[in-house]
Amino acid sequence: MKVKEQLLTLSPYKPGKPIEEVKKEYGLREVIKLASNENPYGCSPNVKAAIEAELENMALYPDGYAAVLREKLAKHLQVNEKQLIFGNGSDEVIQVICRALLSPDTNTVMATPTFSQYRHNAIIEGAEIREVPLIDGDHDLQGMLGAIDENTRVVWVCTPNNPTGTYVNEDTLISFLDKVPTSVLVVLDEAYYEYVSAPDFPESVPLLEKYPNLMILRTFSKAYGLASLRVGYGIANEEFLQQIEPAREPFNTNRIAQAAAYAALGDQEFIKSCKQLNNEGLQQFYEFCQQHQLSYYPSETNFILIDFNRPGDEVFQYLLERGVIVRSGNALGFPTSVRITVGSKQQNEKIISLLEQYIQ
């Protein structure tokens, strides 16, 4: 049997180490996972009841169109229901985009470093990948414009960006969109949208009316605290979504996930609370970095990338052995940095205490 040659060069996605594995490996009773940008406060209390009610329907296929969730989300976003596409996480929507638009005679443009799945899926489709380095942690949109040609099909803009936490402001984004050819899809990946506080962060949904080649990605995995249930979505031009829908797998979001997302969406007070607590947590890390003169990127997400001026793998291992899982920047394009998910106040205090011991 012969698989695609490009698959032989790829490694499967490697998430942060699971808690149970770390406990067993290092003989630990308590482990804090601050590696995968999950919400430390879980999800809305309304979600549990919604899941319990849905357990009666385990033998039934889910609604492949996600009609009930679709209607509620469309009202929340103030868009037409047909402007939405759902995925098993926004990862799957990325996969659908690549499957529908990319091929060996096309190319796709993205920043580097950025979210790895744009590149991963483009490789699988055999497309040429054009990566434009970040400038001081920010997207070089002018450089990305220069990389576009007649064979470009998709441009990826992760804002706020993973792993830096930086964002593209409104004026810069609109100037960029004005210059991108209408034949090229611009994907704004806003997975961390609910955490953003910057006043000049663009409200991208209204831009869909002016730019039919724009698509926005969001998720219930981050602020909504439903990472295990995998519900992401895209917002775009209705005609375009109808064209790419055949690339979506049937029944790709399950009944429990749809019910949970519906309930979570109805509790915006929970989201506001998480955002406030996250901002307070970021401040804890900012003060730590400033006290120890460590470089970091101000973040519009629920994580922070800190440069320790020593191998990120070393910092990662030190924390791991003491019961805290983070992500080494080595695999993220920042070899002397570590990406840390903002936890609860107590979790942040613990990791900051360990980092202070490490530095000393």
mmCIF file of C-alpha atoms in Angstrom:
data_model
loop_
_atom_site.group_PDB
_atom_site.id
_atom_site.type_symbol
_atom_site.label_atom_id
_atom_site.label_comp_id
_atom_site.label_asym_id
_atom_site.label_seq_id
_atom_site.Cartn_x
_atom_site.Cartn_y
_atom_site.Cartn_z
ATOM 1 C CA MET A 1 0.000 0.000 0.000
ATOM 2 C CA LYS A 2 1.259 3.459 -0.875
ATOM 3 C CA VAL A 3 0.079 6.575 0.914
ATOM 4 C CA LYS A 4 0.564 10.141 -0.288
ATOM 5 C CA GLU A 5 4.240 11.039 -0.218
ATOM 6 C CA GLN A 6 3.550 14.282 1.645
ATOM 7 C CA LEU A 7 2.128 12.319 4.589
ATOM 8 C CA LEU A 8 5.505 10.662 5.090
ATOM 9 C CA THR A 9 7.018 14.032 5.998
ATOM 10 C CA LEU A 10 4.333 14.895 8.554
ATOM 11 C CA SER A 11 4.036 14.121 12.242
ATOM 12 C CA PRO A 12 0.632 13.833 13.916
ATOM 13 C CA TYR A 13 -0.414 16.811 16.026
ATOM 14 C CA LYS A 14 1.132 16.534 19.487
ATOM 15 C CA PRO A 15 -1.034 18.032 22.251
ATOM 16 C CA GLY A 16 0.239 18.813 25.731
ATOM 17 C CA LYS A 17 1.042 15.853 27.964
ATOM 18 C CA PRO A 18 -2.065 14.396 29.657
ATOM 19 C CA ILE A 19 -2.378 14.885 33.410
ATOM 20 C CA GLU A 20 -2.646 11.174 34.284
ATOM 21 C CA GLU A 21 0.523 10.344 32.342
ATOM 22 C CA VAL A 22 2.520 13.023 34.188
ATOM 23 C CA LYS A 23 1.201 11.876 37.567
ATOM 24 C CA LYS A 24 2.292 8.309 36.854
ATOM 25 C CA GLU A 25 5.655 9.214 35.338
ATOM 26 C CA TYR A 26 6.782 11.508 38.163
ATOM 27 C CA GLY A 27 4.863 10.051 41.103
ATOM 28 C CA LEU A 28 2.805 13.194 41.620
ATOM 29 C CA ARG A 29 -0.552 13.530 43.359
ATOM 30 C CA GLU A 30 -1.485 16.883 41.865
ATOM 31 C CA VAL A 31 -0.771 18.147 38.364
ATOM 32 C CA ILE A 32 -1.862 21.446 36.809
ATOM 33 C CA LYS A 33 -2.229 21.524 33.047
ATOM 34 C CA LEU A 34 -1.531 24.958 31.560
ATOM 35 C CA ALA A 35 -0.522 23.778 28.108
ATOM 36 C CA SER A 36 -3.560 23.694 25.815
ATOM 37 C CA ASN A 37 -5.289 27.043 26.459
ATOM 38 C CA GLU A 38 -8.309 25.447 28.084
ATOM 39 C CA ASN A 39 -10.618 27.483 30.312
ATOM 40 C CA PRO A 40 -9.575 26.870 33.955
ATOM 41 C CA TYR A 41 -13.106 27.772 35.074
ATOM 42 C CA GLY A 42 -14.725 25.053 32.978
ATOM 43 C CA CYS A 43 -18.007 25.846 31.250
ATOM 44 C CA SER A 44 -21.342 27.446 32.098
ATOM 45 C CA PRO A 45 -23.333 25.605 34.799
ATOM 46 C CA ASN A 46 -26.166 25.434 32.260
ATOM 47 C CA VAL A 47 -24.202 22.976 30.139
ATOM 48 C CA LYS A 48 -24.416 20.016 32.526
ATOM 49 C CA ALA A 49 -28.241 20.001 32.488
ATOM 50 C CA ALA A 50 -28.268 20.260 28.697
ATOM 51 C CA ILE A 51 -25.938 17.271 28.394
ATOM 52 C CA GLU A 52 -27.958 15.188 30.847
ATOM 53 C CA ALA A 53 -31.154 15.882 28.893
ATOM 54 C CA GLU A 54 -29.485 14.814 25.659
ATOM 55 C CA LEU A 55 -28.312 11.467 27.047
ATOM 56 C CA GLU A 56 -31.748 10.049 26.310
ATOM 57 C CA ASN A 57 -31.017 10.364 22.582
ATOM 58 C CA MET A 58 -27.708 8.512 22.403
ATOM 59 C CA ALA A 59 -29.042 6.009 19.840
ATOM 60 C CA LEU A 60 -30.022 8.740 17.394
ATOM 61 C CA TYR A 61 -27.780 10.385 14.808
ATOM 62 C CA PRO A 62 -27.208 14.090 15.375
ATOM 63 C CA ASP A 63 -28.715 16.732 13.123
ATOM 64 C CA GLY A 64 -26.010 17.117 10.491
ATOM 65 C CA TYR A 65 -27.212 20.649 9.785
ATOM 66 C CA ALA A 66 -27.150 21.569 13.523
ATOM 67 C CA ALA A 67 -30.378 23.498 12.950
ATOM 68 C CA VAL A 68 -31.196 24.383 16.576
ATOM 69 C CA LEU A 69 -27.672 25.538 17.403
ATOM 70 C CA ARG A 70 -27.419 27.230 14.011
ATOM 71 C CA GLU A 71 -30.516 29.344 14.647
ATOM 72 C CA LYS A 72 -29.340 30.495 18.074
ATOM 73 C CA LEU A 73 -25.788 31.239 16.937
ATOM 74 C CA ALA A 74 -27.009 33.159 13.877
ATOM 75 C CA LYS A 75 -29.110 35.393 16.133
ATOM 76 C CA HIS A 76 -26.177 35.882 18.503
ATOM 77 C CA LEU A 77 -23.890 36.904 15.630
ATOM 78 C CA GLN A 78 -26.636 38.741 13.715
ATOM 79 C CA VAL A 79 -26.005 36.811 10.505
ATOM 80 C CA ASN A 80 -28.088 34.642 8.190
ATOM 81 C CA GLU A 81 -28.271 30.996 9.262
ATOM 82 C CA LYS A 82 -26.827 29.960 5.892
ATOM 83 C CA GLN A 83 -23.679 31.969 6.618
ATOM 84 C CA LEU A 84 -22.535 29.324 9.125
ATOM 85 C CA ILE A 85 -20.645 26.065 8.783
ATOM 86 C CA PHE A 86 -19.953 23.834 11.793
ATOM 87 C CA GLY A 87 -16.985 21.589 12.421
ATOM 88 C CA ASN A 88 -15.665 19.070 14.902
ATOM 89 C CA GLY A 89 -13.678 21.937 16.345
ATOM 90 C CA SER A 90 -12.533 24.787 14.133
ATOM 91 C CA ASP A 91 -9.691 22.418 13.210
ATOM 92 C CA GLU A 92 -12.143 20.531 11.023
ATOM 93 C CA VAL A 93 -13.350 23.732 9.356
ATOM 94 C CA ILE A 94 -9.701 24.406 8.469
ATOM 95 C CA GLN A 95 -9.542 20.926 6.997
ATOM 96 C CA VAL A 96 -12.727 21.547 4.962
ATOM 97 C CA ILE A 97 -11.296 24.793 3.570
ATOM 98 C CA CYS A 98 -8.064 23.091 2.531
ATOM 99 C CA ARG A 99 -9.883 20.109 1.039
ATOM 100 C CA ALA A 100 -12.177 22.383 -0.958
ATOM 101 C CA LEU A 101 -9.669 24.965 -2.220
ATOM 102 C CA LEU A 102 -6.137 23.592 -2.242
ATOM 103 C CA SER A 103 -4.419 21.256 -4.705
ATOM 104 C CA PRO A 104 -0.871 20.665 -6.002
ATOM 105 C CA ASP A 105 -1.159 23.490 -8.550
ATOM 106 C CA THR A 106 -2.144 26.097 -5.936
ATOM 107 C CA ASN A 107 -0.464 27.892 -3.043
ATOM 108 C CA THR A 108 -1.502 29.222 0.337
ATOM 109 C CA VAL A 109 -0.028 32.116 2.335
ATOM 110 C CA MET A 110 0.380 32.284 6.097
ATOM 111 C CA ALA A 111 2.509 33.790 8.834
ATOM 112 C CA THR A 112 5.207 31.894 10.660
ATOM 113 C CA PRO A 113 5.081 31.000 13.482
ATOM 114 C CA THR A 114 1.305 30.605 13.634
ATOM 115 C CA PHE A 115 -1.256 27.853 14.246
ATOM 116 C CA SER A 116 0.235 24.655 12.851
ATOM 117 C CA GLN A 117 -2.886 23.170 11.282
ATOM 118 C CA TYR A 118 -2.955 25.593 8.329
ATOM 119 C CA ARG A 119 0.382 24.254 7.162
ATOM 120 C CA HIS A 120 -0.395 20.668 8.115
ATOM 121 C CA ASN A 121 -3.577 20.462 6.040
ATOM 122 C CA ALA A 122 -2.069 22.344 3.106
ATOM 123 C CA ILE A 123 0.748 19.789 2.952
ATOM 124 C CA ILE A 124 -1.778 16.956 2.836
ATOM 125 C CA GLU A 125 -3.467 18.596 -0.163
ATOM 126 C CA GLY A 126 -0.090 18.979 -1.886
ATOM 127 C CA ALA A 127 -0.299 22.786 -2.108
ATOM 128 C CA GLU A 128 2.701 25.093 -2.070
ATOM 129 C CA ILE A 129 3.085 26.820 1.295
ATOM 130 C CA ARG A 130 4.303 30.401 1.424
ATOM 131 C CA GLU A 131 5.245 31.440 4.940
ATOM 132 C CA VAL A 132 5.965 35.047 5.878
ATOM 133 C CA PRO A 133 7.852 35.570 9.175
ATOM 134 C CA LEU A 134 6.250 37.598 11.936
ATOM 135 C CA ILE A 135 7.725 41.011 12.687
ATOM 136 C CA ASP A 136 8.103 41.539 16.448
ATOM 137 C CA GLY A 137 5.404 38.945 16.963
ATOM 138 C CA ASP A 138 2.946 40.567 14.536
ATOM 139 C CA HIS A 139 1.694 39.455 11.133
ATOM 140 C CA ASP A 140 3.621 41.063 8.274
ATOM 141 C CA LEU A 141 0.527 41.690 6.166
ATOM 142 C CA GLN A 142 2.467 43.698 3.609
ATOM 143 C CA GLY A 143 4.832 40.765 3.142
ATOM 144 C CA MET A 144 1.873 38.408 2.884
ATOM 145 C CA LEU A 145 0.324 40.581 0.175
ATOM 146 C CA GLY A 146 3.601 40.315 -1.727
ATOM 147 C CA ALA A 147 3.449 36.517 -1.547
ATOM 148 C CA ILE A 148 0.045 36.335 -3.277
ATOM 149 C CA ASP A 149 -0.064 35.486 -6.971
ATOM 150 C CA GLU A 150 -2.530 34.049 -9.493
ATOM 151 C CA ASN A 151 -2.232 30.572 -7.940
ATOM 152 C CA THR A 152 -2.967 31.667 -4.358
ATOM 153 C CA ARG A 153 -6.229 30.279 -3.011
ATOM 154 C CA VAL A 154 -6.156 30.915 0.754
ATOM 155 C CA VAL A 155 -4.479 33.434 3.074
ATOM 156 C CA TRP A 156 -4.558 32.636 6.799
ATOM 157 C CA VAL A 157 -4.577 35.386 9.433
ATOM 158 C CA CYS A 158 -4.673 34.084 13.008
ATOM 159 C CA THR A 159 -5.777 37.009 15.167
ATOM 160 C CA PRO A 160 -5.084 36.918 18.023
ATOM 161 C CA ASN A 161 -2.187 34.797 16.867
ATOM 162 C CA ASN A 162 -1.206 31.491 18.384
ATOM 163 C CA PRO A 163 1.465 31.291 19.856
ATOM 164 C CA THR A 164 2.196 35.021 20.356
ATOM 165 C CA GLY A 165 -1.194 36.342 21.495
ATOM 166 C CA THR A 166 -0.784 39.410 19.265
ATOM 167 C CA TYR A 167 -3.528 40.766 16.995
ATOM 168 C CA VAL A 168 -4.208 42.714 13.805
ATOM 169 C CA ASN A 169 -5.928 46.037 14.485
ATOM 170 C CA GLU A 170 -8.953 47.272 12.548
ATOM 171 C CA ASP A 171 -7.260 49.826 10.282
ATOM 172 C CA THR A 172 -4.478 47.406 9.338
ATOM 173 C CA LEU A 173 -6.928 44.611 8.598
ATOM 174 C CA ILE A 174 -9.210 46.727 6.408
ATOM 175 C CA SER A 175 -6.248 48.089 4.460
ATOM 176 C CA PHE A 176 -5.121 44.489 3.897
ATOM 177 C CA LEU A 177 -8.551 43.249 2.819
ATOM 178 C CA ASP A 178 -8.854 46.112 0.340
ATOM 179 C CA LYS A 179 -5.717 44.873 -1.446
ATOM 180 C CA VAL A 180 -6.270 41.100 -1.464
ATOM 181 C CA PRO A 181 -7.650 39.875 -4.834
ATOM 182 C CA THR A 182 -11.297 38.857 -4.575
ATOM 183 C CA SER A 183 -10.372 35.431 -5.958
ATOM 184 C CA VAL A 184 -8.362 34.687 -2.787
ATOM 185 C CA LEU A 185 -10.071 33.552 0.423
ATOM 186 C CA VAL A 186 -8.899 35.382 3.554
ATOM 187 C CA VAL A 187 -9.453 33.287 6.684
ATOM 188 C CA LEU A 188 -9.504 35.187 9.980
ATOM 189 C CA ASP A 189 -8.987 32.634 12.721
ATOM 190 C CA GLU A 190 -10.497 34.241 15.824
ATOM 191 C CA ALA A 191 -10.414 31.254 18.184
ATOM 192 C CA TYR A 192 -9.670 33.588 21.110
ATOM 193 C CA TYR A 193 -12.183 36.275 20.143
ATOM 194 C CA GLU A 194 -14.077 36.156 23.458
ATOM 195 C CA TYR A 195 -10.911 37.011 25.413
ATOM 196 C CA VAL A 196 -9.977 40.108 23.404
ATOM 197 C CA SER A 197 -9.964 43.473 25.228
ATOM 198 C CA ALA A 198 -8.108 45.694 22.746
ATOM 199 C CA PRO A 199 -10.372 48.607 21.715
ATOM 200 C CA ASP A 200 -9.034 48.600 18.134
ATOM 201 C CA PHE A 201 -9.619 44.892 17.568
ATOM 202 C CA PRO A 202 -11.909 44.707 14.526
ATOM 203 C CA GLU A 203 -15.503 43.534 14.699
ATOM 204 C CA SER A 204 -15.048 41.265 11.736
ATOM 205 C CA VAL A 205 -18.584 39.934 11.197
ATOM 206 C CA PRO A 206 -19.929 43.190 9.681
ATOM 207 C CA LEU A 207 -16.987 43.127 7.242
ATOM 208 C CA LEU A 208 -18.507 40.067 5.538
ATOM 209 C CA GLU A 209 -20.946 42.333 3.717
ATOM 210 C CA LYS A 210 -18.117 44.240 2.037
ATOM 211 C CA TYR A 211 -15.660 41.388 1.515
ATOM 212 C CA PRO A 212 -17.267 38.241 0.014
ATOM 213 C CA ASN A 213 -13.850 36.543 0.066
ATOM 214 C CA LEU A 214 -13.635 36.753 3.867
ATOM 215 C CA MET A 215 -14.225 33.849 6.267
ATOM 216 C CA ILE A 216 -14.111 33.984 10.071
ATOM 217 C CA LEU A 217 -13.360 31.005 12.314
ATOM 218 C CA ARG A 218 -14.417 30.770 15.954
ATOM 219 C CA THR A 219 -14.821 27.996 18.506
ATOM 220 C CA PHE A 220 -16.555 26.800 21.655
ATOM 221 C CA SER A 221 -13.308 25.168 22.837
ATOM 222 C CA LYS A 222 -11.668 28.177 24.500
ATOM 223 C CA ALA A 223 -13.681 30.715 26.512
ATOM 224 C CA TYR A 224 -16.834 28.578 26.401
ATOM 225 C CA GLY A 225 -14.937 25.697 28.016
ATOM 226 C CA LEU A 226 -16.148 22.911 25.727
ATOM 227 C CA ALA A 227 -12.803 21.716 24.362
ATOM 228 C CA SER A 228 -13.629 18.034 24.907
ATOM 229 C CA LEU A 229 -16.834 18.249 22.858
ATOM 230 C CA ARG A 230 -15.252 19.802 19.741
ATOM 231 C CA VAL A 231 -17.548 22.445 18.276
ATOM 232 C CA GLY A 232 -16.109 25.126 16.017
ATOM 233 C CA TYR A 233 -17.646 27.143 13.232
ATOM 234 C CA GLY A 234 -17.008 29.355 10.254
ATOM 235 C CA ILE A 235 -18.894 32.500 9.228
ATOM 236 C CA ALA A 236 -18.778 33.470 5.573
ATOM 237 C CA ASN A 237 -20.567 34.317 2.351
ATOM 238 C CA GLU A 238 -23.619 32.070 1.888
ATOM 239 C CA GLU A 239 -22.841 31.150 -1.715
ATOM 240 C CA PHE A 240 -19.256 30.216 -0.859
ATOM 241 C CA LEU A 241 -20.329 27.997 2.034
ATOM 242 C CA GLN A 242 -22.795 26.164 -0.196
ATOM 243 C CA GLN A 243 -19.910 25.388 -2.554
ATOM 244 C CA ILE A 244 -17.605 23.960 0.119
ATOM 245 C CA GLU A 245 -20.283 22.114 2.182
ATOM 246 C CA PRO A 246 -19.754 18.826 0.256
ATOM 247 C CA ALA A 247 -16.247 18.708 1.756
ATOM 248 C CA ARG A 248 -17.736 18.540 5.263
ATOM 249 C CA GLU A 249 -18.285 15.093 6.744
ATOM 250 C CA PRO A 250 -21.908 14.148 7.583
ATOM 251 C CA PHE A 251 -22.898 14.234 11.272
ATOM 252 C CA ASN A 252 -19.578 15.876 12.106
ATOM 253 C CA THR A 253 -20.831 17.517 15.323
ATOM 254 C CA ASN A 254 -22.546 15.209 17.790
ATOM 255 C CA ARG A 255 -25.845 15.660 19.646
ATOM 256 C CA ILE A 256 -24.272 16.255 23.059
ATOM 257 C CA ALA A 257 -21.843 18.815 21.669
ATOM 258 C CA GLN A 258 -24.601 20.720 19.891
ATOM 259 C CA ALA A 259 -26.776 20.796 23.021
ATOM 260 C CA ALA A 260 -23.831 21.900 25.167
ATOM 261 C CA ALA A 261 -22.861 24.680 22.751
ATOM 262 C CA TYR A 262 -26.476 25.881 22.662
ATOM 263 C CA ALA A 263 -26.590 26.105 26.464
ATOM 264 C CA ALA A 264 -23.146 27.710 26.703
ATOM 265 C CA LEU A 265 -24.058 30.358 24.153
ATOM 266 C CA GLY A 266 -27.014 31.398 26.297
ATOM 267 C CA ASP A 267 -24.816 32.267 29.295
ATOM 268 C CA GLN A 268 -22.858 35.341 28.239
ATOM 269 C CA GLU A 269 -22.433 36.417 31.875
ATOM 270 C CA PHE A 270 -20.197 33.381 32.353
ATOM 271 C CA ILE A 271 -18.078 34.497 29.375
ATOM 272 C CA LYS A 272 -17.776 38.029 30.774
ATOM 273 C CA SER A 273 -16.659 36.638 34.122
ATOM 274 C CA CYS A 274 -14.032 34.385 32.508
ATOM 275 C CA LYS A 275 -12.713 37.301 30.471
ATOM 276 C CA GLN A 276 -12.319 39.465 33.572
ATOM 277 C CA LEU A 277 -10.589 36.711 35.530
ATOM 278 C CA ASN A 278 -8.325 36.011 32.549
ATOM 279 C CA ASN A 279 -7.285 39.667 32.373
ATOM 280 C CA GLU A 280 -6.415 39.567 36.073
ATOM 281 C CA GLY A 281 -4.376 36.407 35.463
ATOM 282 C CA LEU A 282 -2.486 37.995 32.590
ATOM 283 C CA GLN A 283 -1.599 40.873 34.897
ATOM 284 C CA GLN A 284 -0.044 38.400 37.337
ATOM 285 C CA PHE A 285 2.270 37.176 34.573
ATOM 286 C CA TYR A 286 3.020 40.691 33.300
ATOM 287 C CA GLU A 287 4.155 41.728 36.784
ATOM 288 C CA PHE A 288 6.299 38.598 37.100
ATOM 289 C CA CYS A 289 7.953 39.273 33.731
ATOM 290 C CA GLN A 290 8.582 42.934 34.504
ATOM 291 C CA GLN A 291 10.031 42.105 37.912
ATOM 292 C CA HIS A 292 12.502 39.651 36.372
ATOM 293 C CA GLN A 293 13.095 41.592 33.139
ATOM 294 C CA LEU A 294 11.746 38.819 30.925
ATOM 295 C CA SER A 295 10.495 39.572 27.425
ATOM 296 C CA TYR A 296 6.889 38.700 26.572
ATOM 297 C CA TYR A 297 4.175 39.624 24.119
ATOM 298 C CA PRO A 298 1.154 41.445 25.581
ATOM 299 C CA SER A 299 -1.619 38.931 24.959
ATOM 300 C CA GLU A 300 -5.231 39.203 23.800
ATOM 301 C CA THR A 301 -5.762 35.520 24.574
ATOM 302 C CA ASN A 302 -5.779 33.193 27.573
ATOM 303 C CA PHE A 303 -2.091 32.375 27.229
ATOM 304 C CA ILE A 304 1.217 34.209 27.367
ATOM 305 C CA LEU A 305 4.505 33.517 25.559
ATOM 306 C CA ILE A 306 7.506 34.320 27.773
ATOM 307 C CA ASP A 307 11.145 34.366 26.646
ATOM 308 C CA PHE A 308 13.388 32.929 29.369
ATOM 309 C CA ASN A 309 16.619 33.331 27.345
ATOM 310 C CA ARG A 310 17.357 29.649 27.793
ATOM 311 C CA PRO A 311 16.045 26.504 26.104
ATOM 312 C CA GLY A 312 12.267 26.321 26.352
ATOM 313 C CA ASP A 313 12.522 22.541 26.647
ATOM 314 C CA GLU A 314 14.569 23.024 29.822
ATOM 315 C CA VAL A 315 11.957 25.280 31.418
ATOM 316 C CA PHE A 316 9.217 22.892 30.314
ATOM 317 C CA GLN A 317 10.958 19.911 31.922
ATOM 318 C CA TYR A 318 11.638 21.771 35.173
ATOM 319 C CA LEU A 319 7.957 22.614 35.543
ATOM 320 C CA LEU A 320 6.799 19.170 34.418
ATOM 321 C CA GLU A 321 8.767 17.423 37.160
ATOM 322 C CA ARG A 322 7.063 19.716 39.679
ATOM 323 C CA GLY A 323 3.541 19.087 38.464
ATOM 324 C CA VAL A 324 2.859 21.876 35.982
ATOM 325 C CA ILE A 325 2.385 21.132 32.272
ATOM 326 C CA VAL A 326 3.107 23.981 29.835
ATOM 327 C CA ARG A 327 4.177 24.123 26.186
ATOM 328 C CA SER A 328 7.795 24.563 25.225
ATOM 329 C CA GLY A 329 8.253 27.251 22.619
ATOM 330 C CA ASN A 330 10.766 25.018 20.854
ATOM 331 C CA ALA A 331 7.992 23.293 18.894
ATOM 332 C CA LEU A 332 6.188 26.593 18.331
ATOM 333 C CA GLY A 333 8.981 28.517 16.618
ATOM 334 C CA PHE A 334 10.303 30.233 19.770
ATOM 335 C CA PRO A 335 13.078 27.959 21.088
ATOM 336 C CA THR A 336 13.917 30.027 24.188
ATOM 337 C CA SER A 337 10.317 30.653 25.204
ATOM 338 C CA VAL A 338 7.482 28.882 26.964
ATOM 339 C CA ARG A 339 3.763 29.308 26.288
ATOM 340 C CA ILE A 340 1.696 29.252 29.468
ATOM 341 C CA THR A 341 -2.095 29.066 29.638
ATOM 342 C CA VAL A 342 -3.517 31.573 32.112
ATOM 343 C CA GLY A 343 -4.990 29.542 34.956
ATOM 344 C CA SER A 344 -6.909 30.446 38.089
ATOM 345 C CA LYS A 345 -5.308 32.909 40.497
ATOM 346 C CA GLN A 346 -4.026 30.040 42.653
ATOM 347 C CA GLN A 347 -2.663 28.109 39.671
ATOM 348 C CA ASN A 348 -0.888 31.209 38.392
ATOM 349 C CA GLU A 349 0.615 31.847 41.820
ATOM 350 C CA LYS A 350 1.954 28.291 41.932
ATOM 351 C CA ILE A 351 3.632 28.385 38.535
ATOM 352 C CA ILE A 352 5.046 31.871 39.136
ATOM 353 C CA SER A 353 6.507 30.647 42.430
ATOM 354 C CA LEU A 354 8.140 27.700 40.656
ATOM 355 C CA LEU A 355 9.475 29.967 37.910
ATOM 356 C CA GLU A 356 10.979 32.319 40.469
ATOM 357 C CA GLN A 357 12.778 29.362 42.076
ATOM 358 C CA TYR A 358 13.959 28.276 38.637
ATOM 359 C CA ILE A 359 15.339 31.701 37.744
ATOM 360 C CA GLN A 360 17.188 31.992 41.049
#
